[in-house]
Every structure is written in structure tokens, then in C-alpha cells.
Tab-separated table of C-alpha atoms in Angstrom:
chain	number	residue	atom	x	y	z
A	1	UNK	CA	-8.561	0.212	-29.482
A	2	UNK	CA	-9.386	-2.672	-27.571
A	3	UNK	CA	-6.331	-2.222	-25.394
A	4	UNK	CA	-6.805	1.433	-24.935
A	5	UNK	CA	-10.221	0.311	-23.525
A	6	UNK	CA	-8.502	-2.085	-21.136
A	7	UNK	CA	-6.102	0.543	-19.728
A	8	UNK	CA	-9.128	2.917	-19.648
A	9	UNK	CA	-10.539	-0.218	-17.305
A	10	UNK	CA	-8.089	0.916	-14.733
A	11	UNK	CA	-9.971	3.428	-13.335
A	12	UNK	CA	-11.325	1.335	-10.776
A	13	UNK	CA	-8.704	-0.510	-9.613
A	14	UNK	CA	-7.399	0.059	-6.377
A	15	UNK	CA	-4.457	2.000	-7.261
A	16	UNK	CA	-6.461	4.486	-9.203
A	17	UNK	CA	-9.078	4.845	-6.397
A	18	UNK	CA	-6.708	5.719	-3.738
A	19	UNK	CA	-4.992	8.296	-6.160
A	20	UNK	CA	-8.577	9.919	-6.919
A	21	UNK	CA	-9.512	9.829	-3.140
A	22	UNK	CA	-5.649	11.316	-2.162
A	23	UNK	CA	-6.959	13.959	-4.412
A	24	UNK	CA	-9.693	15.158	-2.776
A	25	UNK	CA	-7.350	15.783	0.283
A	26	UNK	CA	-5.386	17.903	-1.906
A	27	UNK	CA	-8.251	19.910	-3.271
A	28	UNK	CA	-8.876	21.140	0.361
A	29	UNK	CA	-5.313	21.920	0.450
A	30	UNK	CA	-5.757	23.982	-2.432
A	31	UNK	CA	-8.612	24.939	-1.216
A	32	UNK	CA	-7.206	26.211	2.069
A	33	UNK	CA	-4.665	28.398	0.483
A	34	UNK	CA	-6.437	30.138	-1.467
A	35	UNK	CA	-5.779	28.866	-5.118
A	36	UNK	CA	-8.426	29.485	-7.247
A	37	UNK	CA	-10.144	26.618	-8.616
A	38	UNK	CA	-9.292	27.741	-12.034
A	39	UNK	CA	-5.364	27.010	-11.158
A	40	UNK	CA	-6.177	24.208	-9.063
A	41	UNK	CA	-7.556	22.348	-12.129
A	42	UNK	CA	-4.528	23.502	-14.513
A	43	UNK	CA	-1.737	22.451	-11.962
A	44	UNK	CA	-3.649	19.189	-11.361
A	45	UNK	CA	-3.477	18.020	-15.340
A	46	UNK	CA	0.266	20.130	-15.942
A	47	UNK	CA	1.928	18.949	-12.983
A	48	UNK	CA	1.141	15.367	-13.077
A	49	UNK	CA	2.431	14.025	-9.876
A	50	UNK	CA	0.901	15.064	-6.530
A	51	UNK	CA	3.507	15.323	-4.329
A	52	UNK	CA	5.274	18.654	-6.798
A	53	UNK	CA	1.820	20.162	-6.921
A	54	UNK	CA	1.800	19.909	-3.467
A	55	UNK	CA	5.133	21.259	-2.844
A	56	UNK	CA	4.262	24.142	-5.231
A	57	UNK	CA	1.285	24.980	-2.922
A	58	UNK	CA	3.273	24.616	-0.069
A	59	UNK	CA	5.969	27.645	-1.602
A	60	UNK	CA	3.308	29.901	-2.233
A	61	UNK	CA	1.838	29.810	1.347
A	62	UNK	CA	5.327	30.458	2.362
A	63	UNK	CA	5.714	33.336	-0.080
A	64	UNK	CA	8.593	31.666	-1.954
A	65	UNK	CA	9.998	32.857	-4.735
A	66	UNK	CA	9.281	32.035	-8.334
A	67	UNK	CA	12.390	30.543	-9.101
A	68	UNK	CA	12.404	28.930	-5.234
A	69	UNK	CA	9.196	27.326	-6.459
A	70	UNK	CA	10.178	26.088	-9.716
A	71	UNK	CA	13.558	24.295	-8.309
A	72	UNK	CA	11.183	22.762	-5.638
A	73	UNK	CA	9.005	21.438	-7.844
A	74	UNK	CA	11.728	20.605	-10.765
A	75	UNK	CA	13.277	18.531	-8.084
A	76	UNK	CA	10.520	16.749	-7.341
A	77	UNK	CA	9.661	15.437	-10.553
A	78	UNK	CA	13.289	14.128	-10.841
A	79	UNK	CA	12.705	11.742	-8.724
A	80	UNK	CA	10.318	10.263	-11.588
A	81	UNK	CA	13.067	9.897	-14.204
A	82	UNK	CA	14.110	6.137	-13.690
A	83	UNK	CA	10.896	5.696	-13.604
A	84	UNK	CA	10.444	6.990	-17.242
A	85	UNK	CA	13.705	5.193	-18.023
A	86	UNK	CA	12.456	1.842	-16.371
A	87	UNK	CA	8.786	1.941	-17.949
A	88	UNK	CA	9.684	3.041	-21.804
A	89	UNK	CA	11.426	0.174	-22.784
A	90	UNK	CA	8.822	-2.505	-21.728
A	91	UNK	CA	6.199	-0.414	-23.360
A	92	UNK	CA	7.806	0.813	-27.264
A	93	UNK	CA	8.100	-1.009	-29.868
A	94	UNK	CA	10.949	-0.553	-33.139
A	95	UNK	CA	8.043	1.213	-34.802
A	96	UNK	CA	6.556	3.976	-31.923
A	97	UNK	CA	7.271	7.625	-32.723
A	98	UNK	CA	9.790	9.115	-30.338
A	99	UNK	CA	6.950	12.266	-30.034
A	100	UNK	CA	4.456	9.637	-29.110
A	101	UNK	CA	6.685	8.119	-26.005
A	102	UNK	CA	7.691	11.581	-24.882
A	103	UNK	CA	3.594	12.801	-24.845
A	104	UNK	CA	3.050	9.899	-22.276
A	105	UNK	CA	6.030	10.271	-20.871
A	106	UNK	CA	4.054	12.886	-18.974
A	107	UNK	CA	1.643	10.453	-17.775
A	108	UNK	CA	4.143	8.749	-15.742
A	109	UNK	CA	3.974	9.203	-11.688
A	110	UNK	CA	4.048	6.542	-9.311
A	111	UNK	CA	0.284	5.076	-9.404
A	112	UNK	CA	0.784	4.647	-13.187
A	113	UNK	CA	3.787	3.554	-12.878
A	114	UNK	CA	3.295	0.797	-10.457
A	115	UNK	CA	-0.158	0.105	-12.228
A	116	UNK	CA	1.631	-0.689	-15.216
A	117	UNK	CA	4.708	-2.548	-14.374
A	118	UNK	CA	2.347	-5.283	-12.525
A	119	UNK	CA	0.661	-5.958	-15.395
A	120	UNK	CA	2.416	-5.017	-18.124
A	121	UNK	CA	3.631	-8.797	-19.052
A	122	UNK	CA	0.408	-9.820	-19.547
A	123	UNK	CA	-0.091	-7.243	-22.676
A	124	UNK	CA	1.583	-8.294	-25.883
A	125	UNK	CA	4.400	-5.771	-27.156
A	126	UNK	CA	2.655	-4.379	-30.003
A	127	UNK	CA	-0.281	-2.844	-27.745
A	128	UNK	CA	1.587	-1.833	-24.225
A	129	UNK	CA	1.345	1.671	-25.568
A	130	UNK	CA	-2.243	1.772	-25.956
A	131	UNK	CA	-2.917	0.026	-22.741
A	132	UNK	CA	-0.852	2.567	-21.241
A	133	UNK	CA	-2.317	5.526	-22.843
A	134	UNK	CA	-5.472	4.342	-21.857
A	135	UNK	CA	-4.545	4.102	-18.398
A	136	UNK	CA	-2.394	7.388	-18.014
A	137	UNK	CA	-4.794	9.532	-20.035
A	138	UNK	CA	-7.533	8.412	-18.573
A	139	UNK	CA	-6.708	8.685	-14.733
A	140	UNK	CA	-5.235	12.190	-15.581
A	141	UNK	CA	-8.664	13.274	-16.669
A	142	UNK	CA	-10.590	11.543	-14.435
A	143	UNK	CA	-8.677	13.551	-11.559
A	144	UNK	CA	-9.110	16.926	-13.374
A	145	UNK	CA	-12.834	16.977	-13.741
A	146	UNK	CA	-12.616	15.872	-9.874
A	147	UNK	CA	-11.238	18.284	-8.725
A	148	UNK	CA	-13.165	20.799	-10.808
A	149	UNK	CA	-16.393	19.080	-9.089
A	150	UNK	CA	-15.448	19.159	-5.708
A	151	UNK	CA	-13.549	22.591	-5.651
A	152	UNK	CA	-16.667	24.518	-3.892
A	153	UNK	CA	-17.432	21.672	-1.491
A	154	UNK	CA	-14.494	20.149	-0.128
A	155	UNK	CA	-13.894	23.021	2.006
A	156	UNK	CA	-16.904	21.916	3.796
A	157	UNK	CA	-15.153	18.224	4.882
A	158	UNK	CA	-13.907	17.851	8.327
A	159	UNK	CA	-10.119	18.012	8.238
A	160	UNK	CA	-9.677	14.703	10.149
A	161	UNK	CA	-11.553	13.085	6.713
A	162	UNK	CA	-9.292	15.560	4.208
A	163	UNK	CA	-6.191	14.556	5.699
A	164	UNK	CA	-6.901	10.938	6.160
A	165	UNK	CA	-7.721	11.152	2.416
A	166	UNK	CA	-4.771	12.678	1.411
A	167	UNK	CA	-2.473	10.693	4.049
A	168	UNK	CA	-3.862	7.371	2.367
A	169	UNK	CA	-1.338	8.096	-1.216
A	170	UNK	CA	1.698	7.623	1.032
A	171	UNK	CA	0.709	4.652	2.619
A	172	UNK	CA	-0.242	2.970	-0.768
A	173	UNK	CA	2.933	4.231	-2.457
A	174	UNK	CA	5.435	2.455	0.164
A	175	UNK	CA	3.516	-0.387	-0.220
A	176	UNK	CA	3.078	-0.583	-3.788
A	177	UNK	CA	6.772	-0.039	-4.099
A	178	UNK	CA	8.073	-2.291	-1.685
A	179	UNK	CA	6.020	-5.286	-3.731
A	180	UNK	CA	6.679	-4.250	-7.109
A	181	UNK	CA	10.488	-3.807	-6.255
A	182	UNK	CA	12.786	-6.614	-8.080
A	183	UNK	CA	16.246	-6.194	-6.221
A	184	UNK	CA	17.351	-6.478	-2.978
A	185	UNK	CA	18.809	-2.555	-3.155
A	186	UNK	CA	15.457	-1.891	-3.568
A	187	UNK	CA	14.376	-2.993	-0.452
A	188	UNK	CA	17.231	-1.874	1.373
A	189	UNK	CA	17.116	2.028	0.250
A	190	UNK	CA	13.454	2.188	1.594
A	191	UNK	CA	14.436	0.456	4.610
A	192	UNK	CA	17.868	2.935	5.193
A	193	UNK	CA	15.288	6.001	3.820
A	194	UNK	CA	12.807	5.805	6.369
A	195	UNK	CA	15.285	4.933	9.298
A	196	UNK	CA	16.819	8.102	8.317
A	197	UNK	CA	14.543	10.340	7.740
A	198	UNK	CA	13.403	10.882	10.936
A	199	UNK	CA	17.449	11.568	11.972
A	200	UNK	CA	17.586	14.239	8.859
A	201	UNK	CA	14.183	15.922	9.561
A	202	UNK	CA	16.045	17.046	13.093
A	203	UNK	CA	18.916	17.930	11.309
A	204	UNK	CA	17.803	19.838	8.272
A	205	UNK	CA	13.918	19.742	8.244
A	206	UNK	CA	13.819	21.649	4.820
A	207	UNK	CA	15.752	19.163	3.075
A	208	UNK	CA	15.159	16.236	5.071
A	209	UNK	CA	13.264	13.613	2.649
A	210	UNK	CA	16.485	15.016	-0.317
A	211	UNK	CA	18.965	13.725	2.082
A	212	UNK	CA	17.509	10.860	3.239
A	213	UNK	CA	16.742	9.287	-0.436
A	214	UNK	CA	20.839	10.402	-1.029
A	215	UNK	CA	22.309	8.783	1.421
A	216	UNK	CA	19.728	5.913	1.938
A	217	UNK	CA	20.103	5.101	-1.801
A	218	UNK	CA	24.271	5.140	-1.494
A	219	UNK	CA	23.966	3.209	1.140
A	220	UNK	CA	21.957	0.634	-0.151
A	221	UNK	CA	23.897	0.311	-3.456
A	222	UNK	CA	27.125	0.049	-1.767
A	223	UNK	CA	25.461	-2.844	0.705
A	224	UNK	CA	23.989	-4.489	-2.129
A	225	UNK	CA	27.436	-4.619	-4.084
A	226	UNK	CA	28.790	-5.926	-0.948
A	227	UNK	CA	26.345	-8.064	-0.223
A	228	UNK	CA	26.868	-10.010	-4.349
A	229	UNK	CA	30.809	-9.825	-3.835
A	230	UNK	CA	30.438	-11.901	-0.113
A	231	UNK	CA	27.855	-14.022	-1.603
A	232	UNK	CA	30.054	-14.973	-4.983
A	233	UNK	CA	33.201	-15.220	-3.185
């Protein structure tokens, strides 16, 4: 319990604060398109990672299709897979139910993620899951019953304030990543990604941050292979 409390703690860190106040922007979005707050507060505790709530906004105010929306978003989330595979084995044990890992499995996005990993050392084996539960669960919630409370007055924020709110998850993500990253490819991918995404968004604007996370990413792993064979030669 005592490490569930300590994960709960994270509430008001940084990372959590930013999340909660990128939140608000997207409320307004919601708000803006007409979602009712009803399914504003459902897709903010189902689809746990802001930018394929987002995205699903985005296809209804462009009158995609169903199954448009649901590849959009289902490609999206991908994106979080190594970072389930990456953040599972610091945090199990021999003895943690496999239903247990795949509940807060749902938990993971980026903000819990990097959270997490930069402190995860510090917390012995036996209670990582706890501390993460406590985290995961209780940012989740904390988000929900924020956007339930602001639904019927965000509307009224100036949209310089919104989208500067909503702008500053971004910002904190490339950062967070960039420090938390432990290889060089790392580095390297984000460096390739953004020089190319600017290139790609002229070329294919719909697909433009898909191709530039493909090809920065092959690029990257192919440098960094390089880059060990030179350096061991």
C-alpha cells in the first residue's frame, strides 16, 4: 500500500501537471466539435493516450468513416507498444498475474511511461507494480473528473490560452524523451524525425508524422549499426 501511495504522489510532479494542463486544451477541442461531454469523459479514460483521442476528434470533424477512424486511432496507439514491451519487464515480478500486467498495460502512454522509467530503480522489484498502479490509475482519474469539471467552461478560455495549453504536451514529450533515451539511435531517430517531417508534411501532409518516424527510425538504426561496426573495427 505504501507504494501505491507513492505512485499516487505523482500527481504533482511536473510530468503529471503538464499532462492535466495539455488536457484542458483538449477539452476545448472537444468542446469545439461538438462532442458531448458525456463522450468526452468516456474517450478520455478508454483511449488513454491524447494524441489517438485527438486524432479520433479530428476524423469526426472531417466526417471520416468508422473504420477510417478506428485505423487512425489503432495506429496511433501502436506507436505505444515498445513502450509496453520496454516498461513490463522492469516492473513484474515471477509471481504477478499475467491479467494484472495486461489491466495496466492500459495505463501506459508517454507521461507514465517516462514518469516511471526515471524512477523506477529507486523502487525495489517486489513493489514496482504498485508504484505504478498508483501512478497510472491515479493520473487516469485525475484527468477524467477534469475534464468532466471543466467541460461547460473551457469553451469560455481564449484560444491563444487553450492552445498554448494543449501545445505545452509536445514540448514536454520531446524533451522528456530525448533525456530519458539510453542509446545513441535514440537520439538520432528524433533528430532524422523532425528534420524530416517538415520535408514529408509537403509531400504527403496526411501521412506525414507515419513517414517521418519510418524512415527517421531506419535511418537511425542503420547509422547506429554503422556507427558500432566503424567504432569496433
Amino acid at each position: 500500500m505504501f507504494w501505491f501511495l507513492k505512485g499516487m504522489r505523482g500527481i504533482t510532479s511536473l510530468p503529471a501537471i503538464i499532462l492535466m494542463s495539455a488536457f484542458v486544451g483538449f477539452c476545448g477541442f472537444a468542446v469545439e466539435a461538438g462532442i458531448p461531454m458525456g463522450q468526452t469523459v468516456f474517450m478520455t479514460g478508454i483511449i488513454w493516450a491524447l494524441p489517438g483521442k485527438v486524432l479520433l476528434v479530428g476524423s469526426i470533424l472531417a466526417g471520416a468513416s468508422l473504420p477510417t477512424a478506428f485505423i487512425a486511432v489503432a495506429l496511433s496507439s501502436i506507436r505505444l507498444m515498445p513502450m509496453v514491451a520496454a516498461l513490463i519487464p522492469e516492473i513484474r515480478t515471477e509471481k504477478t498475474p499475467t491479467w494484472l500486467l495486461l489491466l495496466l498495460s492500459h495505463f501506459i502512454a508517454i507521461t507514465a511511461y517516462v514518469f516511471t522509467m526515471e524512477r523506477i530503480r529507486d523502487v525495489p522489484r517486489e513493489h514496482r507494480v504498485a508504484f505504478f498502479a498508483g501512478f497510472g490509475i491515479t493520473v487516469t482519474c485525475a484527468n477524467i473528473i477534469l475534464v468532466a469539471v471543466i467541460y461547460s467552461t473551457v469553451a469560455n478560455l481564449p484560444a491563444m490560452i487553450a492552445g498554448a495549453l494543449f501545445f505545452l504536451t509536445p514540448v514536454y514529450f520531446l524533451t522528456s524523451i530525448w533525456a530519458s533515451t539510453r542509446d545513441r539511435a535514440g537520439h538520432i531517430a528524433m533528430v532524422t524525425g523532425l528534420a524530416l517531417g517538415p520535408m514529408f508534411h509537403q509531400v504527403a501532409p496526411e501521412f506525414d508524422i507515419l513517414y517521418a518516424g519510418v524512415v527517421g527510425g531506419t535511418l537511425a538504426f542503420f547509422a547506429d549499426r554503422l556507427w558500432k561496426r566503424r567504432a569496433g573495427s
